[in-house]
């Protein structure tokens, strides 16, 4: 079992808040982590996809208040959305008796639905912790572990599969499950074939500027429909819209977001890329590496970090800008080559923004200065810097 870095954040949140929501895509390892915590804290675990466990909550107050002195873990809580209102009353009654922290650990697979439901009824009573796929800080650094993580993606079953072919088939199965089950569960009824075509198109345009009109024309649907589909994929934590940074530089800036399929393994499965040799010769290789690095940096960045990119009509560009909670601005350019160089667009952006730190991330492991104020650095080393920032 790979120890997850997010575990300490969950335990810390349980020590100061009554309820903690652990949010992440399906199959990311939430249940495994929750069961590990349950063993440590002698917690009661309820899987709300199990009919028997749901039946125990016909009268939630009567059942759950019997476990006032124990942590209760509620997995797949979207199956019982009305439960949030009951949890509010249970938490408030417990507070009056002095029991203020560590009451409930809630697991959910869709960000917006869960946030909306819990935000309305558990305001001031709940903390949110995002759980993502394996990061470069959670896998071994020896050998080809980084390449393996990039090619297979960070979903545990895919990364830990016995061989590359099995990993690829698992990812294809994940995608089919999302299309046939999760989309219908969390969003409006959408044709699975149309959504799959959109998802494949997004993988082909990985890291590109979102152009909903072009996507709509290709799919034969309205722009509103495309935006609704993308909203759903974002809500399911499968797609990221990276917004542009709006800086007062006097330059004409790109205003549309960039779009990424969040897991690199899903990008490759959607495009039929099943190994590193195929990936190395595929047109998506650079954009895939860019998305992989961005997701890893955001997974390791401090909470409340604001992420974006910068691009002007004149060609100044930086792939990732991170505004850290302390106010520092980190500029990160992502290069696929083993001998990265500082291009003109990056130089112009540094002059526009004057970031606190500037890095070029590349697939190597050495760290060295590449220009005044700019360092070349490996993905794992930069992730470690962000974790400790």
XYZ file of C-alpha atoms in Angstrom:
389
model
C 0.000 0.000 0.000
C 1.330 3.433 -0.975
C 1.015 5.903 1.898
C -1.087 8.863 0.782
C 0.113 12.355 1.646
C -3.458 13.579 2.024
C -3.952 11.330 5.061
C -2.352 13.824 7.454
C -4.588 16.607 6.154
C -7.660 14.459 6.840
C -6.517 13.600 10.362
C -5.716 17.240 11.117
C -9.123 18.334 9.850
C -10.869 15.728 12.027
C -9.050 17.169 15.041
C -10.606 20.627 14.621
C -13.889 20.139 12.745
C -17.006 18.067 13.356
C -17.278 16.778 9.793
C -14.696 16.340 7.058
C -15.581 15.796 3.400
C -12.965 13.862 1.428
C -13.641 14.650 -2.206
C -12.044 13.030 -5.231
C -12.893 11.152 -8.415
C -14.141 7.596 -8.261
C -11.421 4.915 -7.894
C -8.855 7.413 -6.573
C -8.442 5.570 -3.261
C -10.836 7.409 -0.926
C -12.343 4.244 0.508
C -8.941 2.603 1.038
C -7.745 5.678 2.921
C -10.955 5.881 4.943
C -10.705 2.225 5.989
C -7.112 2.834 7.088
C -8.291 5.739 9.247
C -11.213 3.649 10.501
C -8.821 0.989 11.767
C -6.721 3.580 13.598
C -9.699 5.291 15.223
C -12.079 2.322 15.723
C -14.553 4.077 13.446
C -17.917 2.874 12.177
C -17.855 2.519 8.372
C -21.059 2.674 6.312
C -21.076 2.126 2.545
C -24.203 3.904 1.328
C -24.124 2.051 -1.978
C -24.866 -1.068 0.094
C -28.586 -1.527 0.641
C -28.113 -2.950 4.123
C -26.031 0.041 5.252
C -28.543 2.476 3.744
C -31.286 0.665 5.615
C -29.570 1.412 8.924
C -30.139 5.117 8.276
C -33.899 5.082 7.909
C -33.853 7.025 11.185
C -30.396 8.668 11.042
C -30.626 10.495 14.373
C -31.618 7.337 16.264
C -28.882 5.249 14.645
C -25.942 7.701 14.496
C -26.318 9.210 17.962
C -25.559 5.774 19.397
C -22.021 6.332 18.058
C -21.466 9.784 19.518
C -18.035 8.829 20.852
C -16.824 7.258 17.606
C -15.912 8.535 14.190
C -18.552 7.564 11.611
C -17.441 7.208 7.977
C -20.149 7.682 5.343
C -19.002 6.454 1.930
C -20.778 7.478 -1.304
C -22.979 9.958 0.555
C -24.546 11.185 -2.690
C -26.705 8.043 -2.463
C -28.537 9.608 0.514
C -28.502 13.389 -0.173
C -31.155 14.138 2.474
C -28.715 12.909 5.129
C -26.963 16.290 5.273
C -29.883 17.881 7.073
C -29.869 15.119 9.693
C -26.115 15.461 10.181
C -26.531 19.130 11.023
C -28.883 18.353 13.907
C -26.699 15.494 15.164
C -23.574 17.686 15.114
C -25.319 20.579 16.881
C -26.669 18.337 19.625
C -23.226 16.808 20.073
C -21.666 20.259 20.379
C -24.027 21.171 23.171
C -22.730 18.097 25.004
C -19.117 19.103 24.345
C -18.463 16.740 21.436
C -17.218 19.177 18.795
C -14.705 17.409 16.551
C -14.122 14.234 14.611
C -17.753 13.108 14.279
C -18.084 12.305 10.567
C -15.828 11.564 7.600
C -17.847 11.956 4.396
C -16.650 10.541 1.072
C -17.909 11.902 -2.236
C -17.050 11.533 -5.905
C -18.479 14.747 -7.334
C -17.289 18.128 -6.207
C -20.092 20.556 -7.004
C -23.010 18.379 -5.932
C -21.372 17.530 -2.635
C -20.251 21.087 -1.964
C -23.695 22.462 -2.716
C -25.534 19.974 -0.535
C -23.166 20.202 2.404
C -22.609 23.928 2.080
C -26.288 24.654 2.557
C -26.741 22.559 5.674
C -23.302 22.097 7.262
C -21.821 25.593 6.967
C -19.326 26.107 9.795
C -19.420 22.419 10.654
C -17.451 20.859 7.795
C -13.943 20.987 6.299
C -13.142 19.944 2.741
C -10.102 17.921 1.687
C -9.367 17.188 -1.983
C -7.911 13.790 -2.800
C -6.236 13.393 -6.153
C -4.483 10.584 -7.967
C -0.961 9.468 -7.047
C 1.522 12.327 -7.258
C 5.243 12.285 -8.023
C 5.886 12.547 -4.270
C 3.973 9.341 -3.524
C 5.667 6.944 -5.934
C 9.277 5.738 -5.856
C 11.825 7.973 -7.543
C 14.049 5.110 -8.652
C 14.113 3.662 -12.154
C 11.327 4.514 -14.556
C 8.718 5.328 -11.880
C 8.128 8.854 -13.237
C 7.594 7.569 -16.788
C 5.314 4.842 -15.469
C 3.230 7.384 -13.547
C 2.999 9.653 -16.580
C 2.052 6.876 -19.016
C -0.360 4.992 -16.752
C -1.721 7.974 -14.821
C -2.213 8.163 -11.089
C -5.331 6.105 -10.442
C -4.116 3.390 -8.049
C -5.401 0.338 -9.922
C -3.938 1.601 -13.188
C -0.563 2.595 -11.755
C -0.176 -0.629 -9.739
C -1.374 -2.994 -12.479
C 0.800 -6.029 -13.158
C 1.723 -4.858 -16.658
C 1.119 -2.001 -19.077
C -1.544 -3.809 -21.108
C -3.606 -4.559 -18.010
C -3.256 -0.950 -16.894
C -4.499 0.247 -20.285
C -7.562 -2.037 -20.186
C -8.384 -0.930 -16.640
C -8.391 2.689 -17.773
C -10.650 1.848 -20.707
C -13.008 0.177 -18.236
C -12.881 3.233 -15.938
C -13.871 5.471 -18.833
C -16.779 3.209 -19.775
C -17.970 3.168 -16.149
C -17.926 6.953 -15.960
C -19.850 7.248 -19.224
C -22.492 4.653 -18.407
C -22.875 5.100 -14.650
C -21.481 8.278 -13.127
C -22.701 10.651 -15.824
C -26.228 9.336 -15.426
C -25.969 9.491 -11.631
C -24.603 13.012 -11.240
C -25.794 14.903 -14.287
C -28.660 15.157 -16.746
C -29.269 12.267 -19.099
C -26.655 12.714 -21.820
C -25.931 10.414 -24.760
C -22.875 8.401 -23.711
C -21.549 8.264 -27.277
C -21.654 12.058 -27.639
C -19.949 12.582 -24.286
C -17.262 10.025 -25.206
C -16.599 11.849 -28.494
C -16.276 15.130 -26.610
C -13.913 13.553 -24.089
C -11.734 12.199 -26.924
C -11.734 15.610 -28.605
C -10.615 17.221 -25.359
C -7.781 14.682 -25.116
C -6.689 15.543 -28.671
C -6.656 19.250 -27.760
C -4.995 18.713 -24.366
C -3.650 22.017 -23.054
C -5.302 24.069 -25.769
C -7.502 27.138 -25.415
C -11.121 26.072 -24.938
C -13.152 26.749 -28.080
C -16.678 25.598 -27.343
C -17.989 26.773 -30.730
C -15.548 24.557 -32.618
C -16.341 21.575 -30.404
C -20.077 22.150 -30.832
C -19.764 22.267 -34.624
C -17.781 19.020 -34.654
C -20.323 17.263 -32.421
C -23.402 18.703 -34.120
C -24.789 20.140 -30.889
C -25.236 23.621 -29.450
C -22.533 25.595 -27.660
C -24.713 25.495 -24.530
C -24.770 21.695 -24.700
C -20.979 21.500 -25.021
C -20.533 23.813 -22.050
C -22.976 21.711 -20.031
C -21.071 18.528 -20.899
C -17.746 20.115 -19.940
C -19.260 21.421 -16.701
C -20.216 17.849 -15.834
C -16.735 16.496 -16.563
C -15.275 19.279 -14.407
C -17.743 18.452 -11.606
C -16.705 14.792 -11.793
C -13.072 15.965 -11.344
C -12.069 14.501 -14.702
C -11.398 17.724 -16.621
C -9.718 20.962 -15.526
C -10.356 24.436 -16.877
C -7.204 26.436 -16.137
C -8.119 30.127 -16.138
C -5.935 32.896 -17.557
C -4.229 35.186 -15.090
C -5.615 38.697 -15.366
C -2.645 40.947 -14.761
C -2.511 44.710 -15.127
C 0.364 44.724 -17.620
C -1.137 46.870 -20.344
C -0.949 43.898 -22.726
C -3.751 42.256 -24.672
C -4.324 38.961 -22.851
C -5.982 35.702 -23.857
C -9.251 35.527 -21.895
C -10.446 31.956 -22.492
C -9.370 29.075 -20.224
C -7.105 26.216 -21.213
C -8.623 22.754 -21.002
C -7.009 19.572 -19.706
C -8.090 15.984 -19.135
C -6.750 15.777 -15.602
C -5.285 12.277 -15.520
C -2.541 11.620 -18.077
C -3.433 7.926 -18.121
C -6.967 8.816 -19.214
C -5.557 11.050 -21.962
C -3.570 8.117 -23.308
C -6.435 5.614 -23.008
C -8.829 7.975 -24.810
C -6.319 8.302 -27.660
C -5.406 4.602 -27.810
C -1.837 5.171 -26.563
C -0.912 2.088 -24.540
C 2.856 2.407 -23.905
C 5.700 4.902 -23.708
C 7.105 4.109 -27.157
C 3.760 4.921 -28.761
C 3.407 8.044 -26.648
C 6.896 9.313 -27.546
C 5.916 9.425 -31.232
C 2.404 10.785 -30.750
C 1.516 14.445 -31.428
C 0.013 14.754 -27.918
C 3.269 13.898 -26.107
C 4.208 17.496 -25.224
C 0.715 18.502 -24.146
C 0.354 15.276 -22.154
C 3.573 16.015 -20.247
C 2.370 19.583 -19.634
C -0.949 18.411 -18.169
C 0.817 15.765 -16.087
C 3.149 18.340 -14.538
C 0.332 20.831 -13.896
C -1.773 18.276 -12.049
C 1.175 17.217 -9.914
C 2.112 20.774 -9.018
C -1.478 21.612 -8.046
C -1.727 18.417 -5.990
C 1.310 19.470 -3.943
C 0.721 23.233 -3.763
C -0.425 24.766 -0.461
C -4.135 25.155 0.165
C -5.661 28.362 -1.209
C -3.059 28.551 -3.985
C -4.530 30.281 -7.057
C -3.500 28.719 -10.374
C -3.637 30.115 -13.878
C -1.652 30.686 -17.059
C -0.468 33.775 -18.900
C -0.604 34.433 -22.636
C -0.636 37.661 -24.622
C -1.598 38.196 -28.242
C 2.050 39.129 -28.880
C 3.273 35.671 -27.877
C 4.423 36.077 -24.261
C 3.382 32.913 -22.425
C 3.877 30.882 -19.264
C 2.252 27.472 -18.836
C 1.490 27.740 -15.109
C 1.374 30.609 -12.638
C 0.867 29.890 -8.947
C -0.138 32.660 -6.562
C 0.748 31.188 -3.179
C -1.213 32.096 -0.017
C 1.750 34.116 1.290
C 1.602 36.299 -1.835
C 4.562 34.879 -3.781
C 4.084 34.373 -7.520
C 5.773 31.316 -9.045
C 6.143 31.124 -12.829
C 6.494 27.602 -14.220
C 7.286 26.722 -17.816
C 7.020 23.056 -18.806
C 9.353 21.485 -21.347
C 9.468 17.930 -22.643
C 13.105 17.996 -23.815
C 16.020 16.846 -21.689
C 17.943 20.065 -22.409
C 15.385 22.829 -21.802
C 16.025 26.316 -23.125
C 14.593 29.696 -22.212
C 12.497 30.908 -25.134
C 11.547 34.446 -26.015
C 7.936 34.163 -24.852
C 9.038 33.110 -21.375
C 11.561 35.954 -21.176
C 8.904 38.481 -22.168
C 6.520 37.147 -19.546
C 9.129 37.421 -16.812
C 9.547 41.071 -17.751
C 5.755 41.580 -17.663
C 5.048 39.862 -14.335
C 8.279 39.909 -12.281
C 7.494 36.614 -10.481
C 9.057 35.768 -7.136
C 10.455 32.520 -8.553
C 10.731 31.121 -12.069
C 11.290 27.486 -13.056
C 11.451 25.321 -16.140
C 10.235 21.804 -15.373
C 11.708 19.013 -17.494
C 11.856 15.183 -17.276
C 15.374 15.089 -15.817
C 16.460 15.018 -12.168
C 19.252 17.609 -12.082
C 18.556 21.094 -10.781
C 20.605 23.948 -12.198
C 20.366 27.644 -13.158
C 19.416 28.248 -16.777
C 19.352 32.055 -16.735
C 19.357 34.809 -14.156
C 16.501 34.063 -11.756
C 15.410 30.915 -13.644
C 16.148 27.306 -12.675
C 15.688 24.040 -14.549
C 14.196 21.488 -12.179
C 12.630 18.024 -12.179
C 8.946 17.522 -11.468
C 9.448 15.725 -8.145
C 11.855 18.368 -6.824
C 9.498 21.224 -7.698
C 6.552 19.347 -6.161
C 8.582 18.992 -2.943
C 9.345 22.726 -2.938
C 5.651 23.523 -3.311
C 4.655 21.124 -0.553
C 6.972 22.919 1.835
C 6.208 26.455 0.636
